[in-house]
Coordinates of C-alpha atoms and ligand atoms in Angstrom, one line a residue:
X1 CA 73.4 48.7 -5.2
X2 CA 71.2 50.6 -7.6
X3 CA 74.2 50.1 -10.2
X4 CA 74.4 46.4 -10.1
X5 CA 70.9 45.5 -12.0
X6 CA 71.4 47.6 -15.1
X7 CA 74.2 46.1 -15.5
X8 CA 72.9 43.0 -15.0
X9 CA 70.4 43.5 -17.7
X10 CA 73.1 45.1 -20.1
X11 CA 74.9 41.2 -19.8
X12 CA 71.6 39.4 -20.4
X13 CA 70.7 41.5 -23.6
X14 CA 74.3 41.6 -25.0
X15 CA 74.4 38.1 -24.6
X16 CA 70.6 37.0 -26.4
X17 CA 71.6 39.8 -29.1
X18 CA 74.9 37.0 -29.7
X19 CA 72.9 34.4 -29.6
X20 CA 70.2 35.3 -31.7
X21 CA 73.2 36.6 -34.3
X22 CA 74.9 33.5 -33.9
X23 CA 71.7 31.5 -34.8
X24 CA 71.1 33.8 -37.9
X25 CA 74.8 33.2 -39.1
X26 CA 74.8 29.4 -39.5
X27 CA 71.1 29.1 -40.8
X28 CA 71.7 31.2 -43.8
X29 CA 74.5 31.8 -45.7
X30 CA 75.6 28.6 -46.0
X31 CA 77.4 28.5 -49.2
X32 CA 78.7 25.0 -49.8
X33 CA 75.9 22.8 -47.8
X34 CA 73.5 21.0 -50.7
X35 CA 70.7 21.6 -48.4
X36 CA 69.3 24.9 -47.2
X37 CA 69.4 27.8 -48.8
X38 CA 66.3 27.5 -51.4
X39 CA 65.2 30.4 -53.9
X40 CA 63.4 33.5 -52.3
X41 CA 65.6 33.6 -49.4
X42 CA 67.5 37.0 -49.2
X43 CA 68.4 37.1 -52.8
X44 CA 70.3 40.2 -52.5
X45 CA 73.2 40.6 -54.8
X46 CA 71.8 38.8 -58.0
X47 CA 69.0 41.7 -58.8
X48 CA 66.6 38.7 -59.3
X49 CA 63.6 40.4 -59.7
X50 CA 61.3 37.5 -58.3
X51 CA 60.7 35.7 -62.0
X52 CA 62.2 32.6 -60.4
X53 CA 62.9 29.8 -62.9
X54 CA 64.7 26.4 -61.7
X55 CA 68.0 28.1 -62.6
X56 CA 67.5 30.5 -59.1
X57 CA 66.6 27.7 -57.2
X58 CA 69.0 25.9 -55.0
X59 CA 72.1 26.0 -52.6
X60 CA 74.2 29.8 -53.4
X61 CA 77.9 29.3 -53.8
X62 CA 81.0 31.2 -54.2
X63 CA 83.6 29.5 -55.6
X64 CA 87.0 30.6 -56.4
X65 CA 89.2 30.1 -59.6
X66 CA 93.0 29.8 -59.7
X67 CA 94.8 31.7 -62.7
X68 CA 98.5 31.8 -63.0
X69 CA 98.3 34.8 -65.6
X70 CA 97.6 38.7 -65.5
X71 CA 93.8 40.5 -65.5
X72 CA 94.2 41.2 -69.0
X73 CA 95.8 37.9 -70.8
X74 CA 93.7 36.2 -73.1
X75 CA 92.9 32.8 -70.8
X76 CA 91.8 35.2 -67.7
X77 CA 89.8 36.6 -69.9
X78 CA 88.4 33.4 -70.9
X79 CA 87.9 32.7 -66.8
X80 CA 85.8 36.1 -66.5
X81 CA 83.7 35.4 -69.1
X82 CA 82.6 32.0 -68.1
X83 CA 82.3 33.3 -64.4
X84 CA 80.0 35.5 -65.6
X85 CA 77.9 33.0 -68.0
X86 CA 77.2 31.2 -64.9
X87 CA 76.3 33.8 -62.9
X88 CA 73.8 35.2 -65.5
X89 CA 72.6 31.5 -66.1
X90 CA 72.1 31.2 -61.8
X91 CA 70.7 34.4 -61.5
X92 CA 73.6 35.2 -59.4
X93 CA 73.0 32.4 -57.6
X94 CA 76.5 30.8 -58.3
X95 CA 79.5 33.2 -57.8
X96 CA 83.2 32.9 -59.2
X97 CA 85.7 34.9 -58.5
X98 CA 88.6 34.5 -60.3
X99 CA 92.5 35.0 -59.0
X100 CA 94.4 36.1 -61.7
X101 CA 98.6 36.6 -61.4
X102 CA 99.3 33.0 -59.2
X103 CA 97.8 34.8 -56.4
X104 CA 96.4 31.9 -55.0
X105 CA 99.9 29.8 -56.0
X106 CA 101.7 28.5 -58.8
X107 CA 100.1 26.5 -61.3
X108 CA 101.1 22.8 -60.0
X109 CA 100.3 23.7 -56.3
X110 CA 97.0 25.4 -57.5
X111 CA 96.3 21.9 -59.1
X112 CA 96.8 20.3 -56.0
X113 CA 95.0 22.6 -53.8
X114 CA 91.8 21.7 -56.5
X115 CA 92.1 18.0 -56.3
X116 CA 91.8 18.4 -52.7
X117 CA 88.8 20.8 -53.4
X118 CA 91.0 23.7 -51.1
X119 CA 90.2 25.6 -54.4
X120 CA 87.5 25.2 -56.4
X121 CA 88.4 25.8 -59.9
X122 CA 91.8 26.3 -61.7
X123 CA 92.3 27.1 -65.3
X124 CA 96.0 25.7 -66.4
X125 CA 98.4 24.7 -68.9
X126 CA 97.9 20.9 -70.2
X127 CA 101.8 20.7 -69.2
X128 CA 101.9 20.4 -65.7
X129 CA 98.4 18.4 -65.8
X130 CA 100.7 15.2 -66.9
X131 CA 101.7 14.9 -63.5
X132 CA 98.6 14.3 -62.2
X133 CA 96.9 12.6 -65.2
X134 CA 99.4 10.7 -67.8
X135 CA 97.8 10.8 -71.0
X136 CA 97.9 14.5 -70.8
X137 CA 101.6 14.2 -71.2
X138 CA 100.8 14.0 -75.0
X139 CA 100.7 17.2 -75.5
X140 CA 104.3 17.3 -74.6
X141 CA 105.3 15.5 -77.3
X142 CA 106.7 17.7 -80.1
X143 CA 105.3 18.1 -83.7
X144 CA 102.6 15.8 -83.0
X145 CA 100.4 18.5 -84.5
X146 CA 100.3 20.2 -88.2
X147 CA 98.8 23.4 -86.8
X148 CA 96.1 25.3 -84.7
X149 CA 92.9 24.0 -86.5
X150 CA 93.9 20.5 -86.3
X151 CA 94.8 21.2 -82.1
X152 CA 91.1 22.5 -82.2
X153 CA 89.8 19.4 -84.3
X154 CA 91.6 17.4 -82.4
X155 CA 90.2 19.2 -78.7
X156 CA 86.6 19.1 -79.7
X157 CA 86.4 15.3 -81.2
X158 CA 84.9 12.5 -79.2
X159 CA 88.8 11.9 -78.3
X160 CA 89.1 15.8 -76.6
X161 CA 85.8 15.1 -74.5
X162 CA 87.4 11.5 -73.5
X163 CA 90.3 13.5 -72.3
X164 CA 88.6 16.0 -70.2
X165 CA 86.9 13.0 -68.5
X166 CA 89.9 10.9 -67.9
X167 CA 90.4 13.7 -65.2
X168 CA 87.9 12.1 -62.9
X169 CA 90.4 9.5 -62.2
X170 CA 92.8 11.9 -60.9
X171 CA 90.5 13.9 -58.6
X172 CA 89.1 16.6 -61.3
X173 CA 86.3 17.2 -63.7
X174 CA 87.4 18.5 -67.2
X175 CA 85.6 21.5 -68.8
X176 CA 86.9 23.0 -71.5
X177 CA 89.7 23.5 -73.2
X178 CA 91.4 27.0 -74.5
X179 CA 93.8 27.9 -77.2
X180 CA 97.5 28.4 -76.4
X181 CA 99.5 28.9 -80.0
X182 CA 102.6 27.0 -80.3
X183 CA 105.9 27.1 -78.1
X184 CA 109.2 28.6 -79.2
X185 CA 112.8 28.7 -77.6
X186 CA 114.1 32.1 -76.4
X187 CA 117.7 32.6 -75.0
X188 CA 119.7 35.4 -73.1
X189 CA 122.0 33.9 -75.8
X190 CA 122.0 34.3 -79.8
X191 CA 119.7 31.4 -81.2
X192 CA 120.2 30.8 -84.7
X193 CA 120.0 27.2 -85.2
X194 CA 119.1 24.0 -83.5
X195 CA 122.5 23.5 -82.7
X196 CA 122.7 26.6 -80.1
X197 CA 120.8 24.8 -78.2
X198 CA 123.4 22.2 -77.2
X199 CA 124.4 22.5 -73.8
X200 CA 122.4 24.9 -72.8
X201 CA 120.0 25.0 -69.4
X202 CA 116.2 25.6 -70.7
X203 CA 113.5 25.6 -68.0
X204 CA 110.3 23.4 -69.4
X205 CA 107.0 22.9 -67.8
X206 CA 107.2 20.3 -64.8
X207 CA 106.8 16.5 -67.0
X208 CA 108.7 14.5 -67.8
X209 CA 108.1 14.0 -71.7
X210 CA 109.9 18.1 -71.6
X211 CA 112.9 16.1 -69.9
X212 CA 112.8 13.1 -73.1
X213 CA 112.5 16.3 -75.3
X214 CA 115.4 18.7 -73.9
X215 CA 117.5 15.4 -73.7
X216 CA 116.7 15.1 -77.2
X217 CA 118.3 18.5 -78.0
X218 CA 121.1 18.0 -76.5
X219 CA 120.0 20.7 -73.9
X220 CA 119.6 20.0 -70.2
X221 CA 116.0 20.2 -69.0
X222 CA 115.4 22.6 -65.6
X223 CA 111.5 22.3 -64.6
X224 CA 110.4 24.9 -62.5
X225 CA 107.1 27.3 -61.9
X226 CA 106.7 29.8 -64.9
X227 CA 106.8 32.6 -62.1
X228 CA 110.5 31.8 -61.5
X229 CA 111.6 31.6 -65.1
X230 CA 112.2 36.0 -65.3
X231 CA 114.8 36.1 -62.6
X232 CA 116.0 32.5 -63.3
X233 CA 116.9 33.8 -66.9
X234 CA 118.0 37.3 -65.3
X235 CA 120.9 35.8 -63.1
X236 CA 121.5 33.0 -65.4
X237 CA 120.3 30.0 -63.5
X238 CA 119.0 29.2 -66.8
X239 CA 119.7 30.2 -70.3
X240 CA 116.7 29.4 -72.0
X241 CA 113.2 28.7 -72.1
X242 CA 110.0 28.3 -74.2
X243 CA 106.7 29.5 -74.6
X244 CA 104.2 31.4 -77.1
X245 CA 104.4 35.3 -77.6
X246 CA 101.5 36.0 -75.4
X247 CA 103.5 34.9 -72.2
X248 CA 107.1 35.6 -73.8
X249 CA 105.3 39.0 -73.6
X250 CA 103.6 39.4 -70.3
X251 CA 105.6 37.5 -68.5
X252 CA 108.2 40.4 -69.9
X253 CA 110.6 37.4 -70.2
X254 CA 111.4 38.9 -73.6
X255 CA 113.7 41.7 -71.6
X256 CA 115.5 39.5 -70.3
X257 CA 116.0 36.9 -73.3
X258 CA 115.4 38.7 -76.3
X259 CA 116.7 35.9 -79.1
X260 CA 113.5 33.9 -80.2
X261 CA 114.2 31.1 -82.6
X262 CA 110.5 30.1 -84.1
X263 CA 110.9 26.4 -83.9
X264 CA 107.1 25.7 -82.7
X265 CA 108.1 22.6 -80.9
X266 CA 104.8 22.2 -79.3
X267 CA 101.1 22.6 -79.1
X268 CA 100.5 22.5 -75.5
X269 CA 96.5 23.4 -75.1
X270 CA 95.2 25.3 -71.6
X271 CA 92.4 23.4 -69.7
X272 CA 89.7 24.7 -67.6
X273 CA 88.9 21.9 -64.2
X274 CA 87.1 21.8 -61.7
X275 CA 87.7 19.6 -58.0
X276 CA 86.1 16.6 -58.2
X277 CA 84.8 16.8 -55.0
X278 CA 83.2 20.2 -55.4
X279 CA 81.4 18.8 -59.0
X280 CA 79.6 15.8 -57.1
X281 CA 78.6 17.4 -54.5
X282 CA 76.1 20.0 -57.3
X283 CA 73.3 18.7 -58.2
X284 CA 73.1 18.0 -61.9
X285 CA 71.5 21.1 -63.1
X286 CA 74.4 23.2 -62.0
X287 CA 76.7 20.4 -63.4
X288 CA 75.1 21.4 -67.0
X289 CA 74.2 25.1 -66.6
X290 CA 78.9 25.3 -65.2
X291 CA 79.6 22.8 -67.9
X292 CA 77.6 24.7 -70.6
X293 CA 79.2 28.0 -69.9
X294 CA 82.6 26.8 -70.3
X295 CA 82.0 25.4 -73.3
X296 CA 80.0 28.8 -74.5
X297 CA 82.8 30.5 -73.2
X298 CA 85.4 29.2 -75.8
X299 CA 85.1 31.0 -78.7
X300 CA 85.8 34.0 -76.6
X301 CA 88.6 32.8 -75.7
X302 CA 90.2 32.1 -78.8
X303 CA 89.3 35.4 -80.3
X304 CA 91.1 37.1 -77.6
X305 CA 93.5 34.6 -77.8
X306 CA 94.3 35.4 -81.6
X307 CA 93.9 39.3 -80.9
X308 CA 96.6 38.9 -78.3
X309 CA 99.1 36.6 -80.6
X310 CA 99.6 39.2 -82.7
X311 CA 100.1 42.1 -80.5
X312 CA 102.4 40.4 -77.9
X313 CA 104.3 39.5 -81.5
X314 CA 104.3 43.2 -82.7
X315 CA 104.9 44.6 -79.0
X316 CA 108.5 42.2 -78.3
X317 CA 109.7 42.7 -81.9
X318 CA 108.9 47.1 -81.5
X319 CA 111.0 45.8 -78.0
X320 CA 114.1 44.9 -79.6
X321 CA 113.7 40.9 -79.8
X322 CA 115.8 39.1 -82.5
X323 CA 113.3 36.3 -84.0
X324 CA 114.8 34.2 -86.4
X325 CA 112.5 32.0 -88.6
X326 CA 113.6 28.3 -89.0
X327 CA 113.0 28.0 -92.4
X328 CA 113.6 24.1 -93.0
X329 CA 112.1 22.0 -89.7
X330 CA 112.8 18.6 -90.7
X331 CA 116.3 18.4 -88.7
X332 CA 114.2 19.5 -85.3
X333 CA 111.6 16.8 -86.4
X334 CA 114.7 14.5 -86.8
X335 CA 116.5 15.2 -83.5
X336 CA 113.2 14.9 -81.0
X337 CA 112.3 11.5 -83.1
X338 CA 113.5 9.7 -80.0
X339 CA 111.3 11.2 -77.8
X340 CA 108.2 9.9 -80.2
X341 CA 109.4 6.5 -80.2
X342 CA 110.0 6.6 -76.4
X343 CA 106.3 7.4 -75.9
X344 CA 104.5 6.3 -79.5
X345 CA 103.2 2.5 -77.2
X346 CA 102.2 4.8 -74.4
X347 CA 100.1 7.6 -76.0
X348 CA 99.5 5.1 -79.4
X349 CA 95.1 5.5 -78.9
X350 CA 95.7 9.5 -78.4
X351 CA 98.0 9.9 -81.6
X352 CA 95.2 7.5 -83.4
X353 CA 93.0 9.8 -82.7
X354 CA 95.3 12.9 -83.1
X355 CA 96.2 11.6 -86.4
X356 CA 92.1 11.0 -87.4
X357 CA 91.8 14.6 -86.8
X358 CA 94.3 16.1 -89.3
Ligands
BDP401 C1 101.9 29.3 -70.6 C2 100.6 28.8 -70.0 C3 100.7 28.8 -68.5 C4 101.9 28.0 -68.1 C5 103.1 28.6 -68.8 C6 104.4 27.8 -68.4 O1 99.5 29.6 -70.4 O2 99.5 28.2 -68.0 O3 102.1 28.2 -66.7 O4 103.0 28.6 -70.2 O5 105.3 27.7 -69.2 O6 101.8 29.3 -72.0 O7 104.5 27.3 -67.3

């Protein structure tokens, strides 16, 4: 008898300490909600020191960012470094953590896990964007540009900025866009010429403009995620493939095809998005202060970006690679002219305004 009320009493405190938790736990904390959450309350991770300025005012948020490469590649590093412009600029008040190395899935389903606003930001390759937004297929085109400085003249005109806001159509917001060299074939196989490339199975980014182009070649065009490509070429699924020397390197798919034949078929630029959905629902302030630090965080990028050209160039040839120069480009130029007048109607205001910028 004597037992039974403590107990009782135990139940009935247990049970207000869970309610009075559970209260706590959906008041605060809430991290996607525009309401709520205004500046002073529990500011604990930022260090604010109580100088509040409009920047620490607002709804907190932790975001994540997709990122199909390694920590230390040259466009995660571009990632970190606008992460952490916005959460200086927020007084910590806007968090992103960035996922480097697919771990939140390969580049195309990352895209599609942002436009539904699954994930909140994604930096990727322009190639696989031309699924989801057509005009960004232009970058696929080969030879459409005379060299890095005209890319970036081209990137940072009126024309670039139209670009990055096509992507509202397609469920994004464009931010920024980062430097990615030129593409090159490499092949398990001797490449000494254009012509050993005839017959041969090259994986491309997934869009159909690298299909046009391989068909072009006389090669026969295998799309699949970049994270396939090392055992693809390792048991001979494929034979070839093409990228720039920072991810011939760190993707190591320079062990496994170790002829390069510098052919610099494309420019194909990296671009930073954000989910559509996530973007409206920020009030405009954060819209500038994220859209700001992209942009700021550029020219970071492309100094680590040149940095790591060269030493993924020095670190395959020290490996072993055989690069052969192509010294005379007008018969490449000649061969993919198809694939320009398949798409010159299409893409004709782009390559205008590529063309303006040369
Ligand atoms: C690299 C891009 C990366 C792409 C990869 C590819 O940086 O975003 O995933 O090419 O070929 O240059 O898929």
């Amino acid at each position: 008898m004597t037992k039974k009320h403590p107990r009782i009493w135990t139940w009935f405190i247990v049970s207000l300490i869970l309610v009075v938790l559970a209260a706590c736990s959906s008041g605060g904390g809430n991290t996607s909600s525009s309401g709520g959450n205004t500046s002073g309350s529990g500011n604990t991770s930022s260090g604010n020191t109580g100088d509040n300025n409009s920047a620490s005012d607002g709804p907190r948020y932790t975001f994540r960012l997709a990122e199909t490469h390694p920590a230390e590649y040259p466009t995660t590093l571009g990632d970190r470094k606008f992460a952490e412009l916005v959460n200086e600029r927020t007084n910590g008040r806007i968090t992103i953590d960035v996922f480097p190395s697919a771990q939140l899935g390969e580049e195309r389903a990352a895209i599609e896990q942002v436009q539904l606003g699954a994930i909140e930001f994604t930096r990727v390759s322009t190639g696989p964007m031309a699924e989801f937004n057509q005009d960004f297929g232009v970058f696929s085109l080969p030879y459409i540009f005379d060299d890095d400085d005209h890319v970036w003249r081209f990137l940072l005109s009126d024309a670039g900025d139209a670009l990055l806001d096509s992507l509202q159509g397609s469920g994004f917001q464009g931010l920024a866009w980062y430097s990615s060299g030129s593409r090159s074939f490499y092949s398990s196989k001797p490449l000494n010429s254009i012509e050993d490339l005839k017959g041969m199975k090259i994986r491309v980014q997934e869009n159909q403009v690298n299909i046009a182009l391989m068909d072009a070649l006389g090669a026969s065009a295998t799309p699949m995620p970049y994270g396939e490509v090392y055992s693809s070429l390792q048991t001979g699924v494929i034979d070839a493939a093409e990228n720039n020397y920072p991810s011939y390197y760190s993707s190591g798919h320079y062990e496994v095809a170790p002829y390069m034949i510098l052919d610099g078929h494309q420019r194909v630029p990296e671009v930073l998005i954000v989910s559509k959905t996530v973007w409206d629902k920020l009030s405009k302030e954060d819209q500038e202060i994220i859209r700001q630090s992209a942009i700021d965080s550029i020219a970071y990028q492309r100094e680590k970006w040149a940095e790591y050209e060269k030493e993924s160039e020095t670190m395959v040839r020290a490996a072993g690679s055989v690069i052969t120069e192509v010294t005379d480009i007008k018969p490449w130029q000649e061969a993919v002219k198809p694939v320009i007048d398949q798409y010159r109607d299409k893409y004709a205001d782009i390559l205008a305004a590529i063309d303006a910028a040369r």
